[in-house]
PDB file of C-alpha atoms in Angstrom:
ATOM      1  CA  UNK A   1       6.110   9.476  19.027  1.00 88.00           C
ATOM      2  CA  UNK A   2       3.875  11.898  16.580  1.00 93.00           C
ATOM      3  CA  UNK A   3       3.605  11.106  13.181  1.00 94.00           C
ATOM      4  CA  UNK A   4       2.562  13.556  10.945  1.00 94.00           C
ATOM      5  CA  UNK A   5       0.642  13.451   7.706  1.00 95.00           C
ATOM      6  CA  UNK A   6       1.888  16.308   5.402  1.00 94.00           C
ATOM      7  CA  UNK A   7       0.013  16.904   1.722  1.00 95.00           C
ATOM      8  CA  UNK A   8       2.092  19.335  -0.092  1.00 94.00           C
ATOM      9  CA  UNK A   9       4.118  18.822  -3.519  1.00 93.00           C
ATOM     10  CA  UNK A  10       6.537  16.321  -2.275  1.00 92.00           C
ATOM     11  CA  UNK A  11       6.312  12.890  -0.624  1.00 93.00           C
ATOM     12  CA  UNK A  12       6.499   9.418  -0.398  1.00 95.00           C
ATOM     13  CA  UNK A  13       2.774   8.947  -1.404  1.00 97.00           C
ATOM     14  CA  UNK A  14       0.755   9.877  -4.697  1.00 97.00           C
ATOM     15  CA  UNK A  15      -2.094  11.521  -3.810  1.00 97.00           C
ATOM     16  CA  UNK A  16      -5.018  10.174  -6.278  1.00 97.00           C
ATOM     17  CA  UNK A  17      -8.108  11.694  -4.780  1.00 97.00           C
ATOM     18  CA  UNK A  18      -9.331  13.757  -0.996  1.00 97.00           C
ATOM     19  CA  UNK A  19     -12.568  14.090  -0.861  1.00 97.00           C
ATOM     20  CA  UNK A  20     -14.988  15.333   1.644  1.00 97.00           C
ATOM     21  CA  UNK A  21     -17.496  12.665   3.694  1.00 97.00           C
ATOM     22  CA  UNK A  22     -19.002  15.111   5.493  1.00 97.00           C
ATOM     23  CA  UNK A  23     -18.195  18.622   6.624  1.00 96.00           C
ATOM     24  CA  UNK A  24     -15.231  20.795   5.448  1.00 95.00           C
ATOM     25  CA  UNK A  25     -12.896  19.087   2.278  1.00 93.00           C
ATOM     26  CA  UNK A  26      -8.983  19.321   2.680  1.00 95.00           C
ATOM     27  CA  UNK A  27      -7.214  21.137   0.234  1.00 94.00           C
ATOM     28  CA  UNK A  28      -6.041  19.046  -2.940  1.00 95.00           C
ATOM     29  CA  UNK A  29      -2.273  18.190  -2.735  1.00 96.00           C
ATOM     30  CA  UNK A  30      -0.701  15.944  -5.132  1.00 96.00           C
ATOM     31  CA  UNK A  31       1.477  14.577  -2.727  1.00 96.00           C
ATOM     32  CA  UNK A  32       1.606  12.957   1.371  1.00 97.00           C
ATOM     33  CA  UNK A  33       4.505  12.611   3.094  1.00 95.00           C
ATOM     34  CA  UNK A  34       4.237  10.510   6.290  1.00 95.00           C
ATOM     35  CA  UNK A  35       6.896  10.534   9.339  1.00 93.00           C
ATOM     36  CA  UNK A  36       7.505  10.229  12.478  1.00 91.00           C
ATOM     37  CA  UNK A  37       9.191  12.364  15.192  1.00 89.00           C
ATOM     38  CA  UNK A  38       9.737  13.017  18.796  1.00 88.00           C
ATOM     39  CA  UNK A  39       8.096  16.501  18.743  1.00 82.00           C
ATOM     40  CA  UNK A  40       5.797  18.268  16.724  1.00 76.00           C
ATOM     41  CA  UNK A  41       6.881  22.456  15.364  1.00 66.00           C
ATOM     42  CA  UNK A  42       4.028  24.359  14.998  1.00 62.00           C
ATOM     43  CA  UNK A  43       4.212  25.873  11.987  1.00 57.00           C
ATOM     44  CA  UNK A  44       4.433  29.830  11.892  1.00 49.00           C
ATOM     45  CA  UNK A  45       2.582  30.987   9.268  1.00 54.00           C
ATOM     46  CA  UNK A  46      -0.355  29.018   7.669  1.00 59.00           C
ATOM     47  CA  UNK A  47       0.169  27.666   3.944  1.00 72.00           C
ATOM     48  CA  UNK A  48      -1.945  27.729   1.016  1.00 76.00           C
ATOM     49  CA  UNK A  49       0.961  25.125  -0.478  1.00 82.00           C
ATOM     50  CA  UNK A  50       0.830  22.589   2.219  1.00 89.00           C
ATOM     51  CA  UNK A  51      -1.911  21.313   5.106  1.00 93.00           C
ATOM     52  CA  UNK A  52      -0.299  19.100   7.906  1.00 93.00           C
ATOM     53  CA  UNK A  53      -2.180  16.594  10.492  1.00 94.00           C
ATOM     54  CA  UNK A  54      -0.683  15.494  13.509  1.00 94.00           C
ATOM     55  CA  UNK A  55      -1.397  12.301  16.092  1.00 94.00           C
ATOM     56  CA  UNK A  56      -0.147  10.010  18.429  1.00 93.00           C
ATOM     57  CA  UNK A  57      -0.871   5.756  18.308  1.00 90.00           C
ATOM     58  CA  UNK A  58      -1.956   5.117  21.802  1.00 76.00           C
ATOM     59  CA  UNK A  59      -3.286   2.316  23.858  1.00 67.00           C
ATOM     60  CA  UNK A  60      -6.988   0.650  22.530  1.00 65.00           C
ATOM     61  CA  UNK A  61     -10.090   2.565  24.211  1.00 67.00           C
ATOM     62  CA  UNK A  62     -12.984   0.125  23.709  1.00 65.00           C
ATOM     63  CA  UNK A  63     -11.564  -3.152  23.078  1.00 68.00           C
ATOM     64  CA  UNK A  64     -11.264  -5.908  25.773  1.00 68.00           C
ATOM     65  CA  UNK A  65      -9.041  -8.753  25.975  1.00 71.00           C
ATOM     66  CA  UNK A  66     -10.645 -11.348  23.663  1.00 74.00           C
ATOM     67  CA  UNK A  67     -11.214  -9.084  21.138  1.00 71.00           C
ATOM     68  CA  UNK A  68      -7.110  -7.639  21.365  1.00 70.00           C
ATOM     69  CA  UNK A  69      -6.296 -11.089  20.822  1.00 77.00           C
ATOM     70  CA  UNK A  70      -8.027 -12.165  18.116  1.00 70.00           C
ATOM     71  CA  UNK A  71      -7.010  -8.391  16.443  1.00 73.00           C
ATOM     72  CA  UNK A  72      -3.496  -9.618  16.891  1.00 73.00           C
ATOM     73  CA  UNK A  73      -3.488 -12.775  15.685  1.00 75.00           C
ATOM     74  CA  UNK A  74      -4.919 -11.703  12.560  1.00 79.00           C
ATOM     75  CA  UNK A  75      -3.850  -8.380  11.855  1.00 85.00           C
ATOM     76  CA  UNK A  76      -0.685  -7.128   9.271  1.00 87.00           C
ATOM     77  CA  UNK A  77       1.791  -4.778  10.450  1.00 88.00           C
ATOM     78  CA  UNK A  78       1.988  -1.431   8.285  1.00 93.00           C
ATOM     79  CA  UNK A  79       4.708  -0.971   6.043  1.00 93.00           C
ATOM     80  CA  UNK A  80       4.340  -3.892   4.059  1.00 95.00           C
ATOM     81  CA  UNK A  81       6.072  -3.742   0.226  1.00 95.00           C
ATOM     82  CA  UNK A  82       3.074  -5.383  -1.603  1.00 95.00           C
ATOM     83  CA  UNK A  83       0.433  -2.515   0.251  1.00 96.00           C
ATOM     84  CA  UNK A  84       1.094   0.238  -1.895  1.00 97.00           C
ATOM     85  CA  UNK A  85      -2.490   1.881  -1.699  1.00 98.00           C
ATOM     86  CA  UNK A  86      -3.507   3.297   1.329  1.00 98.00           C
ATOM     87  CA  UNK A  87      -5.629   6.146   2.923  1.00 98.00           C
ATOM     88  CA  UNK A  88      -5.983   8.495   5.104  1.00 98.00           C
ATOM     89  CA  UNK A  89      -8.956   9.313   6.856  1.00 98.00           C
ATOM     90  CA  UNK A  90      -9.612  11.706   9.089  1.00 98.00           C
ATOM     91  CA  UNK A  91     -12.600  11.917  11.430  1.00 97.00           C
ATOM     92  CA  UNK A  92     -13.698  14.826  14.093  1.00 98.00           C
ATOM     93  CA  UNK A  93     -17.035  13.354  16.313  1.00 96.00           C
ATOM     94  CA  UNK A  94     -19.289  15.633  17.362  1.00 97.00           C
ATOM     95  CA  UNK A  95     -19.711  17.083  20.933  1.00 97.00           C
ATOM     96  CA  UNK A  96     -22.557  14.983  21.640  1.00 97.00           C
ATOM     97  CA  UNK A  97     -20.440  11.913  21.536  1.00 95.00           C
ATOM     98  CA  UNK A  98     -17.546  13.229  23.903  1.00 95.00           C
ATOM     99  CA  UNK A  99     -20.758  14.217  26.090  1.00 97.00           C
ATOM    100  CA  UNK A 100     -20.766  10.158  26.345  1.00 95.00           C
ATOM    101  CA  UNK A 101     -18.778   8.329  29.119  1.00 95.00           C
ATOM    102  CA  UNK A 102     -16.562   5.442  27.957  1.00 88.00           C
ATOM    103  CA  UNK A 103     -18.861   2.894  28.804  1.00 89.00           C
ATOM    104  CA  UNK A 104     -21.187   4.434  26.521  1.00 93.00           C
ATOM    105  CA  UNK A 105     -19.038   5.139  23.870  1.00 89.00           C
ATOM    106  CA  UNK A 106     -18.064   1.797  24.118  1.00 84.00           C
ATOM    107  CA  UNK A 107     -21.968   0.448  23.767  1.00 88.00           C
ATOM    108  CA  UNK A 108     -22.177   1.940  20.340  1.00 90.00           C
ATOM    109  CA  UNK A 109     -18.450   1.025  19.275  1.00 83.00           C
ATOM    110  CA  UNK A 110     -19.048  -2.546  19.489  1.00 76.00           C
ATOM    111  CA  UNK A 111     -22.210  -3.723  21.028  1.00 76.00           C
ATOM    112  CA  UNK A 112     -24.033  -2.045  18.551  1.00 78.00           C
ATOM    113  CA  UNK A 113     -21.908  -1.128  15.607  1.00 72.00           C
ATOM    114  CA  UNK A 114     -20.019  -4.259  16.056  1.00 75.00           C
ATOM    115  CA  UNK A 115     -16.524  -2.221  14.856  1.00 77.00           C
ATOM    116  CA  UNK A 116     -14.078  -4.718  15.617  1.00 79.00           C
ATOM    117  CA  UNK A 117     -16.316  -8.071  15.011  1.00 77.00           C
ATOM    118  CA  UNK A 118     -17.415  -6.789  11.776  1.00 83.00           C
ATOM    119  CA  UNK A 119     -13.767  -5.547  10.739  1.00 84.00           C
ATOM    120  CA  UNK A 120     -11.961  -8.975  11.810  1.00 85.00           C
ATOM    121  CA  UNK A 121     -12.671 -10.348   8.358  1.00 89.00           C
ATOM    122  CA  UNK A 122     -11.210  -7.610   6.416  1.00 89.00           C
ATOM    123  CA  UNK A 123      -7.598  -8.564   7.723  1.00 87.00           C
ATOM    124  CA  UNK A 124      -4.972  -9.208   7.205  1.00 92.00           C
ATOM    125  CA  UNK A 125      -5.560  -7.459   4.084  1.00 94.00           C
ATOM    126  CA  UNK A 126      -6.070  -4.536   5.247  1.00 95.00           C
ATOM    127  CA  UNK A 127      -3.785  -3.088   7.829  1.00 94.00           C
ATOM    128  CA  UNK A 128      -4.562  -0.332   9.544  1.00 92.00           C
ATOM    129  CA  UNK A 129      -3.529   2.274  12.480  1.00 92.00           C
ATOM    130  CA  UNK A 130      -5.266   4.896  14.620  1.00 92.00           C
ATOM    131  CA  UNK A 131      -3.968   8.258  15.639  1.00 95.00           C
ATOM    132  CA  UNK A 132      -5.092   9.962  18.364  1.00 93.00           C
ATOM    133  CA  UNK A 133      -5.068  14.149  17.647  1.00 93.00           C
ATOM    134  CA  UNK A 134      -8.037  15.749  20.267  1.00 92.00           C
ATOM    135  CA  UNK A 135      -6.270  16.536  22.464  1.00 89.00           C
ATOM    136  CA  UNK A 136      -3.005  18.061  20.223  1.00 89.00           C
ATOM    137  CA  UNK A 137      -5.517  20.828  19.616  1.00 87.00           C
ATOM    138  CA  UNK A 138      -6.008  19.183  15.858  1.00 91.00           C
ATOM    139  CA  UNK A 139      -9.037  19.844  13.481  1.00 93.00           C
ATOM    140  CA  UNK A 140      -9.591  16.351  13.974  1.00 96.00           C
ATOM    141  CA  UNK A 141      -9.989  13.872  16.963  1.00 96.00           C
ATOM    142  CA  UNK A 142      -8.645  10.764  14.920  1.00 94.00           C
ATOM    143  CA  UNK A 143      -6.213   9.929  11.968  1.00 97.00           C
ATOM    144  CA  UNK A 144      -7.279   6.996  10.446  1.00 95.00           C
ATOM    145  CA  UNK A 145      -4.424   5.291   8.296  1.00 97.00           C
ATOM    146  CA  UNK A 146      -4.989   2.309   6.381  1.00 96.00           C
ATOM    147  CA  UNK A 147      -2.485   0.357   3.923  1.00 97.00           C
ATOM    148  CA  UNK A 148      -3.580  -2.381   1.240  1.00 97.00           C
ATOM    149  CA  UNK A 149      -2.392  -4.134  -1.620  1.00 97.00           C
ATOM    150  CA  UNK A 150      -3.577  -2.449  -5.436  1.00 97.00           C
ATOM    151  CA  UNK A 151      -5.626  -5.885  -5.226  1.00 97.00           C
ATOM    152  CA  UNK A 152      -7.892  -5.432  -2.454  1.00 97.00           C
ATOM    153  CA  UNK A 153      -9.308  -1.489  -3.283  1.00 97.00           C
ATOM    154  CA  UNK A 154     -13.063  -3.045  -3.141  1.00 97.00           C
ATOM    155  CA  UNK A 155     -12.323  -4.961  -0.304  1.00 97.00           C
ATOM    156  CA  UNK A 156     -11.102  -1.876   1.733  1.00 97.00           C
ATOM    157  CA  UNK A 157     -14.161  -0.381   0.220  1.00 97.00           C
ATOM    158  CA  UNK A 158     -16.372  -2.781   1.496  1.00 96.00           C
ATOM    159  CA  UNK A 159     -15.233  -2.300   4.556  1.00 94.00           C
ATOM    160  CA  UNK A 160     -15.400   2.176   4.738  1.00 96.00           C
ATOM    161  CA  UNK A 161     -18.947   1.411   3.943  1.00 95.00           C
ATOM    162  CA  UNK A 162     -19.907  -1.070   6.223  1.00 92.00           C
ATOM    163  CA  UNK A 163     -18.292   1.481   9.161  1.00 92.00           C
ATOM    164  CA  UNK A 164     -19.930   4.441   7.455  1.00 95.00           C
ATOM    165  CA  UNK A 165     -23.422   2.598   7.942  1.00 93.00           C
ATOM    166  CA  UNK A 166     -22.837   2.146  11.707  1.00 91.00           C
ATOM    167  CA  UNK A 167     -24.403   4.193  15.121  1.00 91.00           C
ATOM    168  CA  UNK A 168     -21.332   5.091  15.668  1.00 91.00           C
ATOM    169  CA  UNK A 169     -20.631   6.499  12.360  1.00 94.00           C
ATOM    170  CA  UNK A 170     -24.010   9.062  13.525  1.00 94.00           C
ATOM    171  CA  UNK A 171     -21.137  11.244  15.369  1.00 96.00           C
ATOM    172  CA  UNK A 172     -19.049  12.115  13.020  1.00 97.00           C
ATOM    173  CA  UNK A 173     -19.514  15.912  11.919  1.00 97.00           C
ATOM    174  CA  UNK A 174     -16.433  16.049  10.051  1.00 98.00           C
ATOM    175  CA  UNK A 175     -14.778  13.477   7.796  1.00 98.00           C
ATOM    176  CA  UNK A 176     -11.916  13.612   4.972  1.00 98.00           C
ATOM    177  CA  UNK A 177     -10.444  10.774   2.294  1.00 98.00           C
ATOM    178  CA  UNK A 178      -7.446  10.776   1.088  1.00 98.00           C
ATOM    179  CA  UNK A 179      -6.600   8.181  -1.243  1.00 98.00           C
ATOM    180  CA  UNK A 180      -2.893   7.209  -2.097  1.00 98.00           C
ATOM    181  CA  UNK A 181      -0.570   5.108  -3.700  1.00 98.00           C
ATOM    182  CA  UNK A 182       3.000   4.468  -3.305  1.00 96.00           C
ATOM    183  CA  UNK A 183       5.758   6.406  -5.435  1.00 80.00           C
ATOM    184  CA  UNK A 184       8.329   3.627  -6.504  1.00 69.00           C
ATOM    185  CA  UNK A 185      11.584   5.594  -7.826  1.00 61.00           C
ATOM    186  CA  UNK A 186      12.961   4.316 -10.336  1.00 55.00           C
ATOM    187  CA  UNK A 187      16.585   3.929 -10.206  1.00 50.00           C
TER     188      UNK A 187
END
């Protein structure tokens, strides 16, 4: 299943802000639309209208079995009506750490940057989903989407800058925010 983040002039999500971390910025769009499908079209023609990032959930790369447990027994699902904030982040690593083998990826992950120890106290308030896009030959190697109640913006805050001050966060050459909220139709 690929779900695709679109920021154009329509969709579910308001966009508030996208700014640029580090490396290239995305183009503003006011809006993000977020769905899923079975395949991905490539569009034909690029737009100066629209931008569109596309990944896949897959199975956890560095995490073993104690610490999948305790993420699951803790963690909120996505979609929930009272998280009506949420972002997306987007995040290419450099070369150097795809140079790394998994064992030593996983070193810095969470022996040293402590990723998923550090982030256990942030949920359930924050729930959150990774999409995997290297190998979709994307401008990015992960979609980060996170969801959050209006109430807990400095909490998810808190918790983009602990990351941000990490080892591992010394590979990223390329990283985007995009800041949303929820458009409630009114009836």
């Amino acid at each position: 299943m690929f779900r695709t983040f679109r920021g154009g002039h329509s969709g579910g999500w308001r966009v508030t802000s996208i700014s640029s971390v580090t490396g290239e910025p995305l183009p503003f769009m006011p809006a993000l639309s977020v769905t899923d499908s079975d395949a991905v079209s490539l569009p034909l023609v690029p737009s100066r209208n629209a931008w569109r990032l596309v990944g896949v959930a897959s199975t956890l790369r560095y995490t073993e079995r104690p610490e999948k447990e305790q993420l699951v027994a803790v963690q909120a699902g996505l979609g929930r009506p009272e998280a009506t904030s949420a972002a997306l982040i987007p995040i290419r690593k450099s070369q150097a750490w795809w140079d790394l083998t998994q064992e030593e990826r996983r070193k810095i992950f969470e022996d040293k940057s402590h990723h998923i120890t550090s982030s256990l106290r942030f949920l359930p308030a924050i729930a959150r989903q990774l999409y995997h896009c290297r190998d979709l030959g994307e401008p990015f190697d992960f979609l980060t989407w996170f969801e959050f109640a209006p109430a807990d913006a400095s909490l998810f805050e808190e918790l983009v800058a602990m990351l941000r001050q990490t080892e591992e966060w010394s590979y990223v050459e390329r990283e985007v925010d995009v800041r949303v909220v929820k458009e409630v139709l009114s009836a």
